[in-house]
Amino acid sequence: MTCAVIIVAAGSGSRARRSSDKVAKQYVALGGKPVLSRTLETFLKNEQVDCIQVVIGPQDGQLYETAIAPLMSGPLAGLAKTKLQPPATGGETRQISVLKGLEAISGKKPQHVLIHDAARPFVTDDILSRCFLALQTHKACLVATPVTDTIKKVDDQGAIIETIDRSTLWSAQTPQAFDYSFIRHAHKRASDQGIHTFTDDAAVAEWMGETVHIVQGSPANRKLTSQDDLTMAETMIAASAPQPLTDIRVGTGYDVHAFDEGSAVIIGGISIPHSHKLKGHSDADVGLHAITDAILGAIADGDIGTHFPPTDPQWKGAASDLFLKDAVRRVKDRGGKISNIDLTIICEAPKIGPHRPEMRAAIADICDMSIDRISVKATTSEKLGFTGRKEGIAALATATVGLPELPD
Ligand code: MG
């Protein structure tokens, strides 16, 4: 056992109670998920966390079970069953609750412990990584952010006494990260001496004379204490949720390349042995060019020549998956998704049918799509026209793209 986590969820959260849902902030649903379950997700998914001990209020057993229910049956169920310990019951103050949590995991003999507020659901893997790094060289670490507001000292009449130099001030967040034996000993000693009112664990470590090192936090890692915090958190979650792709677009692409002397043609991302090659500035992949234009057409973002001018020497001999990948990226950059691609290749020879599975797989790979969304068809032109006279190959593609609906 190397790293345990204590999640402090024993506070009654009276400041953040909502009139509509009379529960403490860690049990309030944000974007349809309880705050506690959001907080737990980050620690469950983190590979360096071995065990998680939640400390809850004496009356909150049912609230706790309800809050973790989605975790116990969802995709994180395996991790939850392995890492999550039965909840410990907290005490009158945060300090007492943390000690109870530390004692509950003593049998696990962790080397390190992170102590985190249940009501900080926006803690990130980056913050945890910085904690683990700091623990390699320090016994006591505190996630914090520099104070950005100007700080005033005020008397009891509301008059400013002085403006405090903020350049050395930091706002404490959690996790607070420690050598487990050290912080357990420190908490136990404070408790034995009748001190129960330290408001964070760094203060307990400081009281023991240990130097506590700062780990960079983030403004988003806020503690939800007021109704305003909950409203802001709701907005943050709504803004980060994927938008439904209701703006459905269809694009078409058409391309032709003439035969030239050679021994293989490149079509649909694969090389097919043939009596000729296709002539072109790039690798002349007529199939990928048509698909690229279909995608660009769907998002109304020019065509292949706009982004990769044939006059530009840097694209001479270029593999055409580069052009297609760029079109796919343009869709992703707009928050969209390609739903399907349908490619038709028009030629008398070579025979496309035997190469269809390999071609579909290559296109799916380039576009990062599932193969069942990629269709490749082939036809001759009954010996009519330039394709019928075997002067070259034509390709026609259709792509469907979903984009998020934007206001007009
Ligand atoms: Mg072309």
Tab-separated table of C-alpha atoms and ligand atoms in Angstrom:
chain	number	residue	atom	x	y	z
A	1	MET	CA	0.000	0.000	0.000
A	2	THR	CA	1.586	3.271	-1.023
A	3	CYS	CA	-1.083	5.981	-1.210
A	4	ALA	CA	-4.383	6.385	0.585
A	5	VAL	CA	-6.907	9.205	0.286
A	6	ILE	CA	-9.155	10.588	3.001
A	7	ILE	CA	-12.248	12.362	1.656
A	8	VAL	CA	-13.740	14.585	4.323
A	9	ALA	CA	-17.515	14.578	3.847
A	10	ALA	CA	-18.629	14.947	7.442
A	11	GLY	CA	-19.482	18.673	7.281
A	12	SER	CA	-23.141	19.597	7.504
A	13	GLY	CA	-22.589	22.268	4.837
A	14	SER	CA	-25.270	24.495	6.262
A	15	ARG	CA	-24.001	27.476	4.266
A	16	ALA	CA	-24.614	25.713	0.973
A	17	ARG	CA	-27.936	24.081	1.724
A	18	ARG	CA	-30.376	24.698	-1.055
A	19	SER	CA	-33.883	25.537	-0.093
A	20	SER	CA	-35.122	22.974	-2.599
A	21	ASP	CA	-32.916	20.048	-1.607
A	22	LYS	CA	-32.045	20.348	2.096
A	23	VAL	CA	-28.847	18.324	1.921
A	24	ALA	CA	-25.205	19.120	2.629
A	25	LYS	CA	-23.170	20.368	-0.326
A	26	GLN	CA	-21.244	17.122	-0.884
A	27	TYR	CA	-24.546	15.330	-1.548
A	28	VAL	CA	-26.104	17.972	-3.802
A	29	ALA	CA	-26.539	16.829	-7.423
A	30	LEU	CA	-24.516	18.850	-9.935
A	31	GLY	CA	-25.340	18.150	-13.558
A	32	GLY	CA	-27.270	15.077	-12.380
A	33	LYS	CA	-24.410	13.623	-10.292
A	34	PRO	CA	-23.795	14.085	-6.541
A	35	VAL	CA	-20.777	16.293	-5.738
A	36	LEU	CA	-19.206	13.465	-3.679
A	37	SER	CA	-19.428	11.026	-6.568
A	38	ARG	CA	-17.766	13.551	-8.922
A	39	THR	CA	-14.959	14.053	-6.392
A	40	LEU	CA	-14.501	10.296	-5.943
A	41	GLU	CA	-14.284	9.665	-9.708
A	42	THR	CA	-10.980	11.541	-10.014
A	43	PHE	CA	-9.373	9.557	-7.178
A	44	LEU	CA	-10.820	6.212	-8.323
A	45	LYS	CA	-9.399	6.677	-11.812
A	46	ASN	CA	-5.955	7.764	-10.590
A	47	GLU	CA	-3.525	4.843	-10.817
A	48	GLN	CA	-1.389	6.013	-7.915
A	49	VAL	CA	-4.288	5.951	-5.447
A	50	ASP	CA	-4.668	2.556	-3.775
A	51	CYS	CA	-7.381	3.119	-1.188
A	52	ILE	CA	-10.016	5.764	-0.461
A	53	GLN	CA	-11.573	6.384	2.946
A	54	VAL	CA	-14.597	8.683	3.028
A	55	VAL	CA	-15.501	10.192	6.404
A	56	ILE	CA	-19.197	11.020	6.707
A	57	GLY	CA	-21.527	12.617	9.238
A	58	PRO	CA	-23.198	10.275	11.769
A	59	GLN	CA	-26.630	10.802	10.171
A	60	ASP	CA	-25.472	10.610	6.547
A	61	GLY	CA	-25.228	6.854	5.904
A	62	GLN	CA	-28.171	6.795	3.522
A	63	LEU	CA	-27.051	9.959	1.699
A	64	TYR	CA	-23.620	8.376	1.261
A	65	GLU	CA	-25.039	5.136	-0.145
A	66	THR	CA	-27.196	7.097	-2.600
A	67	ALA	CA	-24.243	9.284	-3.648
A	68	ILE	CA	-21.930	6.347	-4.413
A	69	ALA	CA	-24.618	4.148	-6.016
A	70	PRO	CA	-23.834	5.353	-9.587
A	71	LEU	CA	-20.147	4.512	-9.019
A	72	MET	CA	-20.887	1.012	-7.731
A	73	SER	CA	-22.845	0.051	-10.838
A	74	GLY	CA	-21.202	2.161	-13.563
A	75	PRO	CA	-17.937	1.780	-15.507
A	76	LEU	CA	-15.899	2.549	-12.365
A	77	ALA	CA	-17.580	-0.237	-10.328
A	78	GLY	CA	-14.474	-2.452	-10.387
A	79	LEU	CA	-12.227	0.341	-9.128
A	80	ALA	CA	-14.823	1.424	-6.540
A	81	LYS	CA	-15.084	-2.101	-5.128
A	82	THR	CA	-11.294	-2.384	-4.876
A	83	LYS	CA	-10.395	1.060	-3.575
A	84	LEU	CA	-13.381	2.404	-1.651
A	85	GLN	CA	-13.425	1.474	2.059
A	86	PRO	CA	-16.641	1.358	4.104
A	87	PRO	CA	-17.283	4.939	5.304
A	88	ALA	CA	-15.909	6.098	8.654
A	89	THR	CA	-18.039	8.265	10.913
A	90	GLY	CA	-16.680	11.754	11.561
A	91	GLY	CA	-16.803	13.965	14.632
A	92	GLU	CA	-17.667	17.473	15.789
A	93	THR	CA	-14.928	19.268	13.861
A	94	ARG	CA	-13.047	18.699	10.609
A	95	GLN	CA	-9.907	17.905	12.579
A	96	ILE	CA	-11.647	15.145	14.566
A	97	SER	CA	-13.120	13.702	11.355
A	98	VAL	CA	-9.725	13.561	9.641
A	99	LEU	CA	-8.172	11.735	12.607
A	100	LYS	CA	-10.993	9.181	12.472
A	101	GLY	CA	-10.311	8.684	8.765
A	102	LEU	CA	-6.567	8.306	9.344
A	103	GLU	CA	-7.198	5.722	12.059
A	104	ALA	CA	-9.690	3.801	9.915
A	105	ILE	CA	-6.996	3.064	7.290
A	106	SER	CA	-4.147	2.315	9.699
A	107	GLY	CA	-4.382	-1.400	8.859
A	108	LYS	CA	-3.598	-0.577	5.204
A	109	LYS	CA	-0.215	0.858	6.279
A	110	PRO	CA	-0.094	3.541	3.569
A	111	GLN	CA	3.147	5.392	2.949
A	112	HIS	CA	1.391	8.584	1.844
A	113	VAL	CA	-2.038	10.090	2.378
A	114	LEU	CA	-3.909	12.821	0.530
A	115	ILE	CA	-6.614	14.550	2.556
A	116	HIS	CA	-9.296	16.158	0.392
A	117	ASP	CA	-12.576	18.014	0.882
A	118	ALA	CA	-15.557	16.144	-0.571
A	119	ALA	CA	-16.943	19.491	-1.730
A	120	ARG	CA	-14.047	20.124	-4.157
A	121	PRO	CA	-15.236	18.100	-7.156
A	122	PHE	CA	-13.018	19.891	-9.683
A	123	VAL	CA	-9.711	18.468	-8.457
A	124	THR	CA	-7.720	17.217	-11.468
A	125	ASP	CA	-5.196	14.502	-12.235
A	126	ASP	CA	-2.627	17.246	-12.850
A	127	ILE	CA	-3.017	18.486	-9.281
A	128	LEU	CA	-2.695	14.919	-7.943
A	129	SER	CA	0.444	14.369	-10.031
A	130	ARG	CA	2.003	17.498	-8.553
A	131	CYS	CA	1.162	16.203	-5.041
A	132	PHE	CA	2.780	12.813	-5.711
A	133	LEU	CA	5.875	14.522	-7.090
A	134	ALA	CA	6.147	16.808	-4.038
A	135	LEU	CA	5.759	13.817	-1.690
A	136	GLN	CA	8.947	12.328	-3.127
A	137	THR	CA	10.933	15.032	-1.326
A	138	HIS	CA	8.620	16.452	1.363
A	139	LYS	CA	6.670	15.115	4.342
A	140	ALA	CA	3.944	17.746	4.170
A	141	CYS	CA	2.493	19.508	1.107
A	142	LEU	CA	-0.434	21.806	0.535
A	143	VAL	CA	-2.251	22.538	-2.719
A	144	ALA	CA	-2.727	26.306	-2.908
A	145	THR	CA	-3.176	29.202	-5.323
A	146	PRO	CA	-1.624	32.668	-5.100
A	147	VAL	CA	-4.011	35.290	-3.730
A	148	THR	CA	-5.042	37.568	-6.588
A	149	ASP	CA	-7.459	39.910	-4.792
A	150	THR	CA	-6.042	42.805	-2.821
A	151	ILE	CA	-6.425	41.936	0.863
A	152	LYS	CA	-7.552	44.484	3.461
A	153	LYS	CA	-7.353	44.227	7.221
A	154	VAL	CA	-10.549	45.717	8.656
A	155	ASP	CA	-11.562	46.701	12.215
A	156	ASP	CA	-14.875	45.784	13.822
A	157	GLN	CA	-16.390	49.088	12.603
A	158	GLY	CA	-15.753	48.090	8.995
A	159	ALA	CA	-12.898	50.537	8.532
A	160	ILE	CA	-9.708	49.459	6.773
A	161	ILE	CA	-6.701	49.292	9.061
A	162	GLU	CA	-4.170	48.372	6.403
A	163	THR	CA	-3.669	46.872	2.952
A	164	ILE	CA	-1.740	43.626	3.312
A	165	ASP	CA	1.078	42.786	0.881
A	166	ARG	CA	-0.424	39.915	-1.079
A	167	SER	CA	2.801	38.849	-2.813
A	168	THR	CA	3.498	36.246	-0.115
A	169	LEU	CA	-0.116	35.135	0.411
A	170	TRP	CA	-1.572	31.864	-0.875
A	171	SER	CA	-5.072	30.454	-0.596
A	172	ALA	CA	-5.124	26.907	0.818
A	173	GLN	CA	-7.005	24.234	-1.098
A	174	THR	CA	-7.003	20.456	-0.884
A	175	PRO	CA	-5.650	17.812	-1.334
A	176	GLN	CA	-3.153	18.302	1.442
A	177	ALA	CA	-0.556	15.583	1.067
A	178	PHE	CA	1.536	13.946	3.771
A	179	ASP	CA	3.717	11.138	4.909
A	180	TYR	CA	0.992	9.020	6.515
A	181	SER	CA	2.805	8.132	9.773
A	182	PHE	CA	3.794	11.748	10.322
A	183	ILE	CA	0.346	13.298	9.876
A	184	ARG	CA	-1.400	10.562	11.854
A	185	HIS	CA	1.032	11.120	14.714
A	186	ALA	CA	0.537	14.910	14.471
A	187	HIS	CA	-3.254	14.651	14.500
A	188	LYS	CA	-3.169	12.206	17.413
A	189	ARG	CA	-0.917	14.480	19.437
A	190	ALA	CA	-3.134	17.532	18.801
A	191	SER	CA	-6.175	15.531	19.836
A	192	ASP	CA	-4.450	14.193	22.969
A	193	GLN	CA	-3.647	17.781	23.946
A	194	GLY	CA	-7.305	18.759	23.610
A	195	ILE	CA	-6.834	20.801	20.425
A	196	HIS	CA	-9.669	20.077	17.971
A	197	THR	CA	-10.115	23.259	15.964
A	198	PHE	CA	-7.400	23.290	13.311
A	199	THR	CA	-9.248	24.100	10.095
A	200	ASP	CA	-6.831	22.252	7.829
A	201	ASP	CA	-4.205	19.536	8.078
A	202	ALA	CA	-1.334	21.753	7.000
A	203	ALA	CA	-1.969	23.746	10.198
A	204	VAL	CA	-1.616	20.527	12.225
A	205	ALA	CA	1.714	19.827	10.476
A	206	GLU	CA	2.878	23.413	11.089
A	207	TRP	CA	1.932	23.079	14.763
A	208	MET	CA	4.242	20.034	14.875
A	209	GLY	CA	7.051	22.224	13.525
A	210	GLU	CA	7.122	20.596	10.075
A	211	THR	CA	7.742	22.722	6.976
A	212	VAL	CA	4.741	22.494	4.640
A	213	HIS	CA	5.499	22.921	0.930
A	214	ILE	CA	3.180	24.564	-1.569
A	215	VAL	CA	1.886	22.589	-4.565
A	216	GLN	CA	0.289	24.652	-7.338
A	217	GLY	CA	-3.510	24.302	-7.287
A	218	SER	CA	-6.033	25.791	-9.659
A	219	PRO	CA	-8.778	28.401	-9.318
A	220	ALA	CA	-11.258	25.794	-10.615
A	221	ASN	CA	-10.487	23.523	-7.650
A	222	ARG	CA	-12.844	25.614	-5.537
A	223	LYS	CA	-14.702	24.399	-2.475
A	224	LEU	CA	-18.465	24.584	-2.875
A	225	THR	CA	-19.577	26.408	0.245
A	226	SER	CA	-22.275	28.844	-0.841
A	227	GLN	CA	-25.283	28.822	-3.112
A	228	ASP	CA	-23.299	31.018	-5.531
A	229	ASP	CA	-20.536	28.357	-5.656
A	230	LEU	CA	-23.112	25.691	-6.503
A	231	THR	CA	-24.618	27.844	-9.241
A	232	MET	CA	-21.182	28.551	-10.705
A	233	ALA	CA	-20.276	24.838	-10.539
A	234	GLU	CA	-23.475	23.981	-12.378
A	235	THR	CA	-22.496	26.458	-15.107
A	236	MET	CA	-18.964	25.006	-15.339
A	237	ILE	CA	-20.332	21.482	-15.754
A	238	ALA	CA	-22.898	22.555	-18.338
A	239	ALA	CA	-20.193	24.399	-20.304
A	240	SER	CA	-17.873	21.377	-20.335
A	241	ALA	CA	-20.589	18.852	-21.243
A	242	PRO	CA	-20.477	17.673	-24.842
A	243	GLN	CA	-23.087	19.488	-26.889
A	244	PRO	CA	-25.556	17.436	-28.899
A	245	LEU	CA	-24.564	17.296	-32.566
A	246	THR	CA	-27.866	18.339	-34.032
A	247	ASP	CA	-26.534	20.343	-36.995
A	248	ILE	CA	-26.359	17.530	-39.567
A	249	ARG	CA	-24.315	18.286	-42.711
A	250	VAL	CA	-23.746	16.337	-45.912
A	251	GLY	CA	-20.822	16.973	-48.262
A	252	THR	CA	-19.751	15.504	-51.589
A	253	GLY	CA	-16.325	15.214	-53.166
A	254	TYR	CA	-15.269	14.255	-56.674
A	255	ASP	CA	-11.782	13.628	-58.037
A	256	VAL	CA	-10.089	12.296	-61.170
A	257	HIS	CA	-6.509	11.239	-61.814
A	258	ALA	CA	-5.060	10.084	-65.139
A	259	PHE	CA	-2.991	6.935	-65.570
A	260	ASP	CA	0.728	7.191	-66.118
A	261	GLU	CA	3.504	4.680	-66.576
A	262	GLY	CA	3.962	2.678	-63.374
A	263	SER	CA	3.262	-0.541	-61.533
A	264	ALA	CA	0.736	0.285	-58.787
A	265	VAL	CA	-2.089	2.686	-58.025
A	266	ILE	CA	-2.725	4.139	-54.566
A	267	ILE	CA	-6.448	4.315	-53.829
A	268	GLY	CA	-8.233	4.600	-50.496
A	269	GLY	CA	-4.990	4.589	-48.561
A	270	ILE	CA	-3.655	1.312	-49.989
A	271	SER	CA	-1.395	0.339	-52.884
A	272	ILE	CA	-2.849	-1.954	-55.557
A	273	PRO	CA	-0.507	-3.566	-58.134
A	274	HIS	CA	-1.513	-2.464	-61.649
A	275	SER	CA	-0.172	-1.906	-65.135
A	276	HIS	CA	-0.134	1.847	-64.503
A	277	LYS	CA	0.111	4.349	-61.672
A	278	LEU	CA	-1.988	7.450	-61.171
A	279	LYS	CA	-0.487	10.781	-62.123
A	280	GLY	CA	-0.602	13.648	-59.666
A	281	HIS	CA	1.331	16.135	-57.577
A	282	SER	CA	0.879	14.108	-54.380
A	283	ASP	CA	0.520	10.313	-54.283
A	284	ALA	CA	-2.602	10.835	-56.463
A	285	ASP	CA	-4.908	8.866	-54.138
A	286	VAL	CA	-8.107	9.659	-55.965
A	287	GLY	CA	-10.248	8.005	-53.240
A	288	LEU	CA	-8.799	9.894	-50.276
A	289	HIS	CA	-8.948	13.155	-52.254
A	290	ALA	CA	-12.662	12.684	-52.900
A	291	ILE	CA	-13.302	11.861	-49.205
A	292	THR	CA	-11.261	14.874	-48.069
A	293	ASP	CA	-13.351	17.163	-50.269
A	294	ALA	CA	-16.591	15.554	-49.051
A	295	ILE	CA	-15.681	16.291	-45.428
A	296	LEU	CA	-14.512	19.835	-46.212
A	297	GLY	CA	-17.737	20.318	-48.173
A	298	ALA	CA	-19.858	19.231	-45.214
A	299	ILE	CA	-18.282	21.843	-42.957
A	300	ALA	CA	-18.098	24.455	-45.752
A	301	ASP	CA	-14.355	24.876	-45.272
A	302	GLY	CA	-12.999	25.182	-48.806
A	303	ASP	CA	-11.529	22.196	-50.635
A	304	ILE	CA	-8.327	20.190	-50.703
A	305	GLY	CA	-6.671	22.718	-53.029
A	306	THR	CA	-7.450	25.601	-50.651
A	307	HIS	CA	-5.510	24.010	-47.816
A	308	PHE	CA	-2.855	22.123	-49.817
A	309	PRO	CA	-2.219	24.062	-53.067
A	310	PRO	CA	-0.792	21.767	-55.800
A	311	THR	CA	1.578	24.622	-56.676
A	312	ASP	CA	3.248	24.264	-53.258
A	313	PRO	CA	6.345	22.021	-53.648
A	314	GLN	CA	6.068	20.731	-50.069
A	315	TRP	CA	3.081	18.526	-51.059
A	316	LYS	CA	4.970	16.873	-53.966
A	317	GLY	CA	4.624	13.129	-53.509
A	318	ALA	CA	2.807	13.617	-50.191
A	319	ALA	CA	0.843	10.688	-48.761
A	320	SER	CA	-2.789	11.725	-49.025
A	321	ASP	CA	-3.707	10.530	-45.525
A	322	LEU	CA	-2.132	13.816	-44.443
A	323	PHE	CA	-4.851	15.761	-46.341
A	324	LEU	CA	-7.628	13.569	-44.980
A	325	LYS	CA	-6.354	13.761	-41.402
A	326	ASP	CA	-6.343	17.545	-41.690
A	327	ALA	CA	-10.006	17.550	-42.775
A	328	VAL	CA	-10.903	15.226	-39.877
A	329	ARG	CA	-9.100	17.561	-37.467
A	330	ARG	CA	-11.105	20.500	-38.803
A	331	VAL	CA	-14.315	18.663	-37.936
A	332	LYS	CA	-13.017	17.826	-34.441
A	333	ASP	CA	-11.883	21.413	-33.874
A	334	ARG	CA	-15.479	22.495	-34.407
A	335	GLY	CA	-16.705	19.979	-31.833
A	336	GLY	CA	-18.171	17.809	-34.594
A	337	LYS	CA	-18.090	14.169	-35.588
A	338	ILE	CA	-18.095	12.383	-38.921
A	339	SER	CA	-20.999	9.990	-38.972
A	340	ASN	CA	-20.272	8.067	-42.175
A	341	ILE	CA	-18.255	8.073	-45.373
A	342	ASP	CA	-19.401	6.503	-48.635
A	343	LEU	CA	-16.793	6.227	-51.409
A	344	THR	CA	-17.464	5.102	-54.982
A	345	ILE	CA	-14.528	4.355	-57.263
A	346	ILE	CA	-15.177	4.430	-61.032
A	347	CYS	CA	-12.762	2.473	-63.240
A	348	GLU	CA	-12.503	-0.515	-65.583
A	349	ALA	CA	-9.323	-1.743	-63.868
A	350	PRO	CA	-7.832	-2.603	-61.465
A	351	LYS	CA	-10.544	-4.646	-59.756
A	352	ILE	CA	-11.465	-2.894	-56.521
A	353	GLY	CA	-13.665	-5.612	-54.927
A	354	PRO	CA	-10.856	-7.830	-53.562
A	355	HIS	CA	-9.225	-4.789	-51.898
A	356	ARG	CA	-12.398	-3.378	-50.380
A	357	PRO	CA	-11.894	-4.708	-46.780
A	358	GLU	CA	-8.308	-3.441	-46.610
A	359	MET	CA	-9.367	-0.074	-48.071
A	360	ARG	CA	-12.220	0.334	-45.550
A	361	ALA	CA	-9.831	-0.501	-42.697
A	362	ALA	CA	-7.249	2.017	-43.949
A	363	ILE	CA	-9.834	4.816	-44.255
A	364	ALA	CA	-11.291	3.993	-40.811
A	365	ASP	CA	-7.803	4.147	-39.347
A	366	ILE	CA	-6.948	7.491	-40.959
A	367	CYS	CA	-10.271	9.038	-39.917
A	368	ASP	CA	-10.276	7.451	-36.435
A	369	MET	CA	-13.727	6.008	-37.153
A	370	SER	CA	-15.326	2.639	-36.755
A	371	ILE	CA	-15.126	0.510	-39.919
A	372	ASP	CA	-18.896	0.030	-40.000
A	373	ARG	CA	-19.203	3.743	-40.802
A	374	ILE	CA	-16.991	3.454	-43.888
A	375	SER	CA	-18.367	2.202	-47.191
A	376	VAL	CA	-16.316	1.546	-50.321
A	377	LYS	CA	-18.097	0.733	-53.573
A	378	ALA	CA	-16.824	0.366	-57.115
A	379	THR	CA	-18.324	0.479	-60.585
A	380	THR	CA	-17.202	0.583	-64.187
A	381	SER	CA	-18.596	3.081	-66.672
A	382	GLU	CA	-19.452	0.358	-69.205
A	383	LYS	CA	-16.367	1.253	-71.288
A	384	LEU	CA	-17.814	4.747	-71.883
A	385	GLY	CA	-15.935	7.981	-71.449
A	386	PHE	CA	-12.397	8.469	-70.099
A	387	THR	CA	-12.764	5.851	-67.385
A	388	GLY	CA	-14.195	3.424	-69.945
A	389	ARG	CA	-11.186	4.032	-72.189
A	390	LYS	CA	-8.920	3.280	-69.171
A	391	GLU	CA	-7.380	6.764	-69.293
A	392	GLY	CA	-7.795	7.289	-65.569
A	393	ILE	CA	-9.844	6.699	-62.416
A	394	ALA	CA	-12.653	8.817	-60.937
A	395	ALA	CA	-13.931	8.753	-57.363
A	396	LEU	CA	-17.044	10.157	-55.742
A	397	ALA	CA	-17.494	10.462	-51.977
A	398	THR	CA	-20.231	11.507	-49.596
A	399	ALA	CA	-19.660	12.325	-45.922
A	400	THR	CA	-22.183	13.067	-43.186
A	401	VAL	CA	-20.975	15.284	-40.366
A	402	GLY	CA	-22.721	16.281	-37.129
A	403	LEU	CA	-21.823	19.680	-35.670
A	404	PRO	CA	-23.050	21.327	-32.470
A	405	GLU	CA	-25.891	23.751	-33.141
A	406	LEU	CA	-24.593	27.325	-33.049
A	407	PRO	CA	-26.827	30.350	-32.630
A	408	ASP	CA	-27.422	32.208	-35.917
B	1	MG	MG	-6.779	14.697	-56.580
